[in-house]
Amino acid sequence: MSALKPLPRWADVALLPLLNLSLAILVSGLVVLMIGQNPFMAIWAVITGAFGSGYNIGYTLYYATNFVFTGLAVALAAHGGLFNIGGNGQAYVAGLGVILVALALQDTHWLIVAPAALVAAAVFGGAWAFIPGYLQAKRGSHVVITTIMFNFIASALMIYMLNRVLKPAGVSGPESAMIAESGRMPKLGSFFAPFNYTPVNISIFIAMLALVGAYILIWHTKFGYALRVMGQNPTAARYAGISNSRMIIITMTLSGALAGLVAFNEVLGVQNRLVLDFVADAGFVGIAVALMGRNHPFGIGLAALLFGALYQGGNELQYVISGLDRTVVVIIQALVILFTGAMEGLFRPGLQRSFMLFSPEQKAEAVAVSTVKTEN
Amino acid sequence: MSDTPPPIKQRPETAAASAPASGWAIELEQINKRFGAVQANKDIDLKVGRGTIHGIVGENGAGKSTLMSILYGFYTADSGTIRVNGTRQAITDSRHALALGIGMVHQHFMLVDNFSVLENVVLGAEDSGFIRTSLDRARSELDRLEREYELEVDPDALIEEISVGQQQRVEILKALYRGAEILILDEPTGVLTPKEADDLFRVLRTLREQGKTVIMITHKLREIMAITDAVSVMRQGEMVATLKTAETNAGEIAELMVGRHVLLDVSKGPATPGEKRLEVKDLVVKDDMGITRVKSISFSVRAGEIVGIAGVSGNGQSELLEAVTGMRDQHGGQVILNGQALSLKGDDGAARARMAGLAHVPEDRQRMGLVTDFSEWENAILGYSTRPEYGAGPILDIAAAKAKAAEQIERFDVRPADINLKTALFSGGNQQKIVLAREMDRDPEVLVVGQPTRGVDIGAIEFIHNQIIKMRDAGKAILLVSVELDEIRSLADRILVMFDGQIVGEADPATATEGQLGLMMAGVVEERSTT
């Protein structure tokens, strides 16, 4: 009954995700084959659709931006032992903050609008996650339950706001007024021609900063230390005098703020108005991104890029191969999420066993480790 | 099948081995069970006479529950034989155990709260897919059982509406309804009031009169003396003795439970107590279940002395430690550190206690004192990470933390001397040194130490003991809690004995005998001459 030795770090962060991804692609290929199409053509279509030109890359990066924010939101909470499933709702409500600030300041300059909207996105998203955090810290209501419920509440709230409050007179659809030209954030295409006509915008730099910031926060600050202690061993946190309740509230708020930045990208960067369901389930994709990225900002960056590519490449697929419509693309995306996210542990035991088998010295070490562990 | 019994190895202390008139209900021979490297049960022999109440005592982790789980089919023994009513059996699961007439009442009840008593009794023992007929049959059967064993419970009451004592009766009824002839009770009085416990004992006596066999796991000696016919004592996975209750006394059992370990002699000079550093006044503490575990305790620890708290584990020591160090809420009373009353309410009380100059080496280093998945240096700052020495602002000065950790590792001779190694990979003794190094490094005024040498090898024990004495000689106030009586006797300058949440006596380690302490630990308080 000797315990399996953990994988070497490189295998954990690179080999395992690659294996999972390969399996997902393999099964997706079988699906494509069953429909009667050539799977290699399909894969090629996805790859070129995602990275074939500046235009394609622009779209891929735009999707990836959202997934970085939601992936980080899930990862940050996960380091504290919390599972924030409410990224969707938090991002959605954050849209309210962005549009209110943007419409109020739209006649000034986008350089004024953007920072204010960024703060508003974080504050609104954070506030929406603060409530579940508070309820867990003070009342013991599990955040998994409350954040899910808050997704629905957010959805209802936003439908109300769009229909009754934000919809300007004379507009039929449930959407807000457009932000005036002067308040619109420029897209990258205006500085870099290959990205012309793509939605990728300044938010991508915010996403990169968020990745670096999250890394520093989690591994180089006292807060991050306390966060990880709580996530690994809440009893030890109590022993250390770390207030678990306060940490839960702060962590959930920060997590919600990160998810809220999706609204900055979508509302201020792309749509220039608030529309129904602009989040498009980026919050849920964030869970898969965090899982695949091992809750590490570097991994999350890569995973977000992968999912961005899948979204964009998948969209292109239907135009390239006529037999593959949008629903097949959704199936492929779901398979990738299934194998890299939900079933990421599938290969782990086998991989650990083979690593131990092919390295006798590690095998001896593994036995020694399990002996030491149970010495008491 | 031949009925010749195999030769039985008799341990000298086993006095109750002569077969009773009614024969053996249970015979366990050479039972072994290992979890990984831990030998939970080692060559266990146990015989339980039919129609008797047999107590099994031992401290937490002595292997009592494992043994009973083997008997009830939760675990399978690695080796050894089980005989039920004289016939050899290989019990594969609890259904099998039930079929053999073995029923178990768990410490934590297995009842459906929003079902009625009747429904709970029937649950899992229905006659057919239709519940009505089962319930009707159960109602009359239950009525008979209740009258026969004086176990009155309203069959239509919901579980959540009846008292804990009554819930336990439902558990017993469940077992009887399934035809149990042998009843195993795991810590049955842990959740009961004294009155409820007395009621339970009355029920158990009735069961015995009706010819049932009762096995009771407990660590409360009062109960053993009050109700059992025979008692088996377990310690660290071994059966150390089986005695007739009538021929022993609580003191003897307590000594057997705690054990007489061969300890290296600790050389220490006389204590020179100074002023009071830690004062506990009328402290009341409840556990997570809301049960009062510390019942209005008062004592003080002076600078330059070691006060040892002795007692059989589970008598409130853990809760006392946690409350004094701020990990657990106080429900009454005061903890005064350096003359300053500490409000330890709130879930960061431990941080305030540390700020006031208290250091804490916890009882359970892996569960509390360390984050075993962290590297060594990360554990070397646990509880102190917000101090300015690890960076003035919000940024953690990792270089400073590592330097300090390396220094501690060298001073306390932690092996391997690798601050980047995952803490789980250090041995128990070295893990304990990591905790000690961290807690002693800040030169605290008060050091609270729980079970300092649990699971620690001999070499490290000596080192740890010497460090504790060094702290005392440096004028620090030390509160030591240990279930190892010898450890308390050799380290402490004063011994307080805790029993059932109270301090039942104080003793001078130089003059008190093991027997006297054992009696106090068993809650038998004579005319004591405490000053």
GROMACS .gro file of C-alpha atoms in nm, chain B residues 355-521:
model
  167
  731MET     CA    1   0.204   3.889   2.032
  732ALA     CA    2   0.169   3.874   2.409
  733GLY     CA    3   0.474   3.649   2.429
  734LEU     CA    4   0.326   3.302   2.421
  735ALA     CA    5   0.468   3.026   2.207
  736HIS     CA    6   0.286   2.704   2.140
  737VAL     CA    7   0.414   2.362   2.047
  738PRO     CA    8   0.088   2.187   1.960
  739GLU     CA    9  -0.011   1.834   2.050
  740ASP     CA   10  -0.061   1.730   1.693
  741ARG     CA   11   0.217   1.876   1.486
  742GLN     CA   12   0.093   1.739   1.153
  743ARG     CA   13  -0.262   1.859   1.194
  744MET     CA   14  -0.189   2.195   1.359
  745GLY     CA   15   0.175   2.284   1.386
  746LEU     CA   16   0.282   2.228   1.029
  747VAL     CA   17   0.157   2.254   0.677
  748THR     CA   18   0.309   1.928   0.566
  749ASP     CA   19   0.285   2.012   0.196
  750PHE     CA   20   0.497   2.324   0.245
  751SER     CA   21   0.873   2.330   0.232
  752GLU     CA   22   1.064   2.351   0.559
  753TRP     CA   23   1.133   2.724   0.541
  754GLU     CA   24   0.767   2.799   0.482
  755ASN     CA   25   0.683   2.616   0.803
  756ALA     CA   26   0.957   2.797   0.990
  757ILE     CA   27   0.752   3.119   0.962
  758LEU     CA   28   0.410   2.971   1.040
  759GLY     CA   29   0.246   3.199   1.294
  760TYR     CA   30   0.518   3.464   1.255
  761SER     CA   31   0.488   3.552   0.887
  762THR     CA   32   0.348   3.898   0.957
  763ARG     CA   33   0.645   4.000   1.175
  764PRO     CA   34   0.857   4.287   1.043
  765GLU     CA   35   1.164   4.063   1.036
  766TYR     CA   36   1.005   3.895   0.733
  767GLY     CA   37   0.953   4.220   0.547
  768ALA     CA   38   0.813   4.553   0.657
  769GLY     CA   39   0.531   4.580   0.406
  770PRO     CA   40   0.296   4.330   0.250
  771ILE     CA   41   0.577   4.160   0.060
  772LEU     CA   42   0.720   3.850   0.222
  773ASP     CA   43   1.097   3.869   0.250
  774ILE     CA   44   1.171   3.517   0.138
  775ALA     CA   45   1.547   3.559   0.167
  776ALA     CA   46   1.512   3.661   0.532
  777ALA     CA   47   1.274   3.374   0.598
  778LYS     CA   48   1.514   3.125   0.443
  779ALA     CA   49   1.811   3.263   0.632
  780LYS     CA   50   1.624   3.236   0.961
  781ALA     CA   51   1.504   2.885   0.878
  782ALA     CA   52   1.860   2.776   0.799
  783GLU     CA   53   1.974   2.919   1.130
  784GLN     CA   54   1.703   2.732   1.321
  785ILE     CA   55   1.774   2.407   1.141
  786GLU     CA   56   2.136   2.429   1.241
  787ARG     CA   57   2.069   2.521   1.602
  788PHE     CA   58   1.817   2.239   1.649
  789ASP     CA   59   2.009   1.991   1.440
  790VAL     CA   60   1.721   1.915   1.206
  791ARG     CA   61   1.805   1.643   0.958
  792PRO     CA   62   1.828   1.658   0.667
  793ALA     CA   63   1.938   2.022   0.688
  794ASP     CA   64   1.745   2.119   0.378
  795ILE     CA   65   1.513   2.417   0.410
  796ASN     CA   66   1.361   2.354   0.067
  797LEU     CA   67   1.255   1.999   0.142
  798LYS     CA   68   0.886   1.929   0.175
  799THR     CA   69   0.802   1.905   0.545
  800ALA     CA   70   0.609   1.581   0.506
  801LEU     CA   71   0.936   1.413   0.412
  802PHE     CA   72   1.102   1.480   0.748
  803SER     CA   73   1.074   1.213   1.016
  804GLY     CA   74   0.844   1.268   1.314
  805GLY     CA   75   1.127   1.368   1.543
  806ASN     CA   76   1.267   1.617   1.295
  807GLN     CA   77   0.925   1.763   1.227
  808GLN     CA   78   0.890   1.817   1.599
  809LYS     CA   79   1.229   1.987   1.606
  810ILE     CA   80   1.115   2.218   1.329
  811VAL     CA   81   0.816   2.321   1.538
  812LEU     CA   82   1.023   2.358   1.856
  813ALA     CA   83   1.288   2.561   1.678
  814ARG     CA   84   1.028   2.797   1.543
  815GLU     CA   85   0.850   2.841   1.873
  816MET     CA   86   1.158   2.871   2.093
  817ASP     CA   87   1.340   3.102   1.857
  818ARG     CA   88   1.146   3.414   1.955
  819ASP     CA   89   1.246   3.387   2.317
  820PRO     CA   90   0.884   3.367   2.440
  821GLU     CA   91   0.795   3.445   2.800
  822VAL     CA   92   0.552   3.155   2.813
  823LEU     CA   93   0.591   2.826   2.633
  824VAL     CA   94   0.296   2.591   2.607
  825VAL     CA   95   0.393   2.241   2.499
  826GLY     CA   96   0.156   1.957   2.420
  827GLN     CA   97   0.281   1.599   2.387
  828PRO     CA   98   0.635   1.712   2.303
  829THR     CA   99   0.768   1.366   2.225
  830ARG     CA  100   0.471   1.184   2.074
  831GLY     CA  101   0.596   0.972   1.788
  832VAL     CA  102   0.951   1.094   1.836
  833ASP     CA  103   1.256   0.870   1.845
  834ILE     CA  104   1.466   0.828   2.158
  835GLY     CA  105   1.751   1.052   2.046
  836ALA     CA  106   1.519   1.339   1.966
  837ILE     CA  107   1.330   1.289   2.294
  838GLU     CA  108   1.643   1.359   2.493
  839PHE     CA  109   1.723   1.664   2.284
  840ILE     CA  110   1.371   1.800   2.316
  841HIS     CA  111   1.364   1.746   2.692
  842ASN     CA  112   1.693   1.927   2.732
  843GLN     CA  113   1.569   2.219   2.525
  844ILE     CA  114   1.260   2.250   2.742
  845ILE     CA  115   1.471   2.251   3.058
  846LYS     CA  116   1.704   2.506   2.906
  847MET     CA  117   1.406   2.732   2.850
  848ARG     CA  118   1.304   2.689   3.211
  849ASP     CA  119   1.650   2.774   3.335
  850ALA     CA  120   1.638   3.086   3.120
  851GLY     CA  121   1.346   3.199   3.333
  852LYS     CA  122   1.058   3.111   3.106
  853ALA     CA  123   0.723   2.983   3.224
  854ILE     CA  124   0.643   2.645   3.074
  855LEU     CA  125   0.314   2.462   3.067
  856LEU     CA  126   0.360   2.101   2.966
  857VAL     CA  127   0.078   1.865   2.881
  858SER     CA  128   0.159   1.504   2.824
  859VAL     CA  129  -0.010   1.170   2.857
  860GLU     CA  130   0.330   1.012   2.919
  861LEU     CA  131   0.342   1.000   3.294
  862ASP     CA  132   0.717   0.949   3.304
  863GLU     CA  133   0.773   1.251   3.087
  864ILE     CA  134   0.567   1.466   3.321
  865ARG     CA  135   0.743   1.321   3.625
  866SER     CA  136   1.089   1.381   3.493
  867LEU     CA  137   1.033   1.728   3.347
  868ALA     CA  138   0.774   1.903   3.561
  869ASP     CA  139   0.844   2.095   3.879
  870ARG     CA  140   0.479   2.072   3.976
  871ILE     CA  141   0.221   1.824   3.850
  872LEU     CA  142  -0.145   1.903   3.812
  873VAL     CA  143  -0.367   1.605   3.742
  874MET     CA  144  -0.661   1.655   3.514
  875PHE     CA  145  -0.964   1.435   3.518
  876ASP     CA  146  -1.299   1.493   3.352
  877GLY     CA  147  -1.226   1.857   3.274
  878GLN     CA  148  -1.109   1.944   3.621
  879ILE     CA  149  -0.785   1.958   3.809
  880VAL     CA  150  -0.833   1.690   4.069
  881GLY     CA  151  -0.502   1.721   4.242
  882GLU     CA  152  -0.154   1.863   4.258
  883ALA     CA  153   0.156   1.660   4.323
  884ASP     CA  154   0.524   1.708   4.376
  885PRO     CA  155   0.709   1.498   4.121
  886ALA     CA  156   0.985   1.430   4.371
  887THR     CA  157   0.760   1.262   4.622
  888ALA     CA  158   0.447   1.147   4.440
  889THR     CA  159   0.442   0.779   4.349
  890GLU     CA  160   0.315   0.643   4.024
  891GLY     CA  161   0.033   0.475   4.214
  892GLN     CA  162  -0.084   0.801   4.369
  893LEU     CA  163  -0.079   0.976   4.032
  894GLY     CA  164  -0.257   0.682   3.872
  895LEU     CA  165  -0.535   0.704   4.125
  896MET     CA  166  -0.575   1.076   4.065
  897MET     CA  167  -0.574   1.022   3.690
   0.00000   0.00000   0.00000
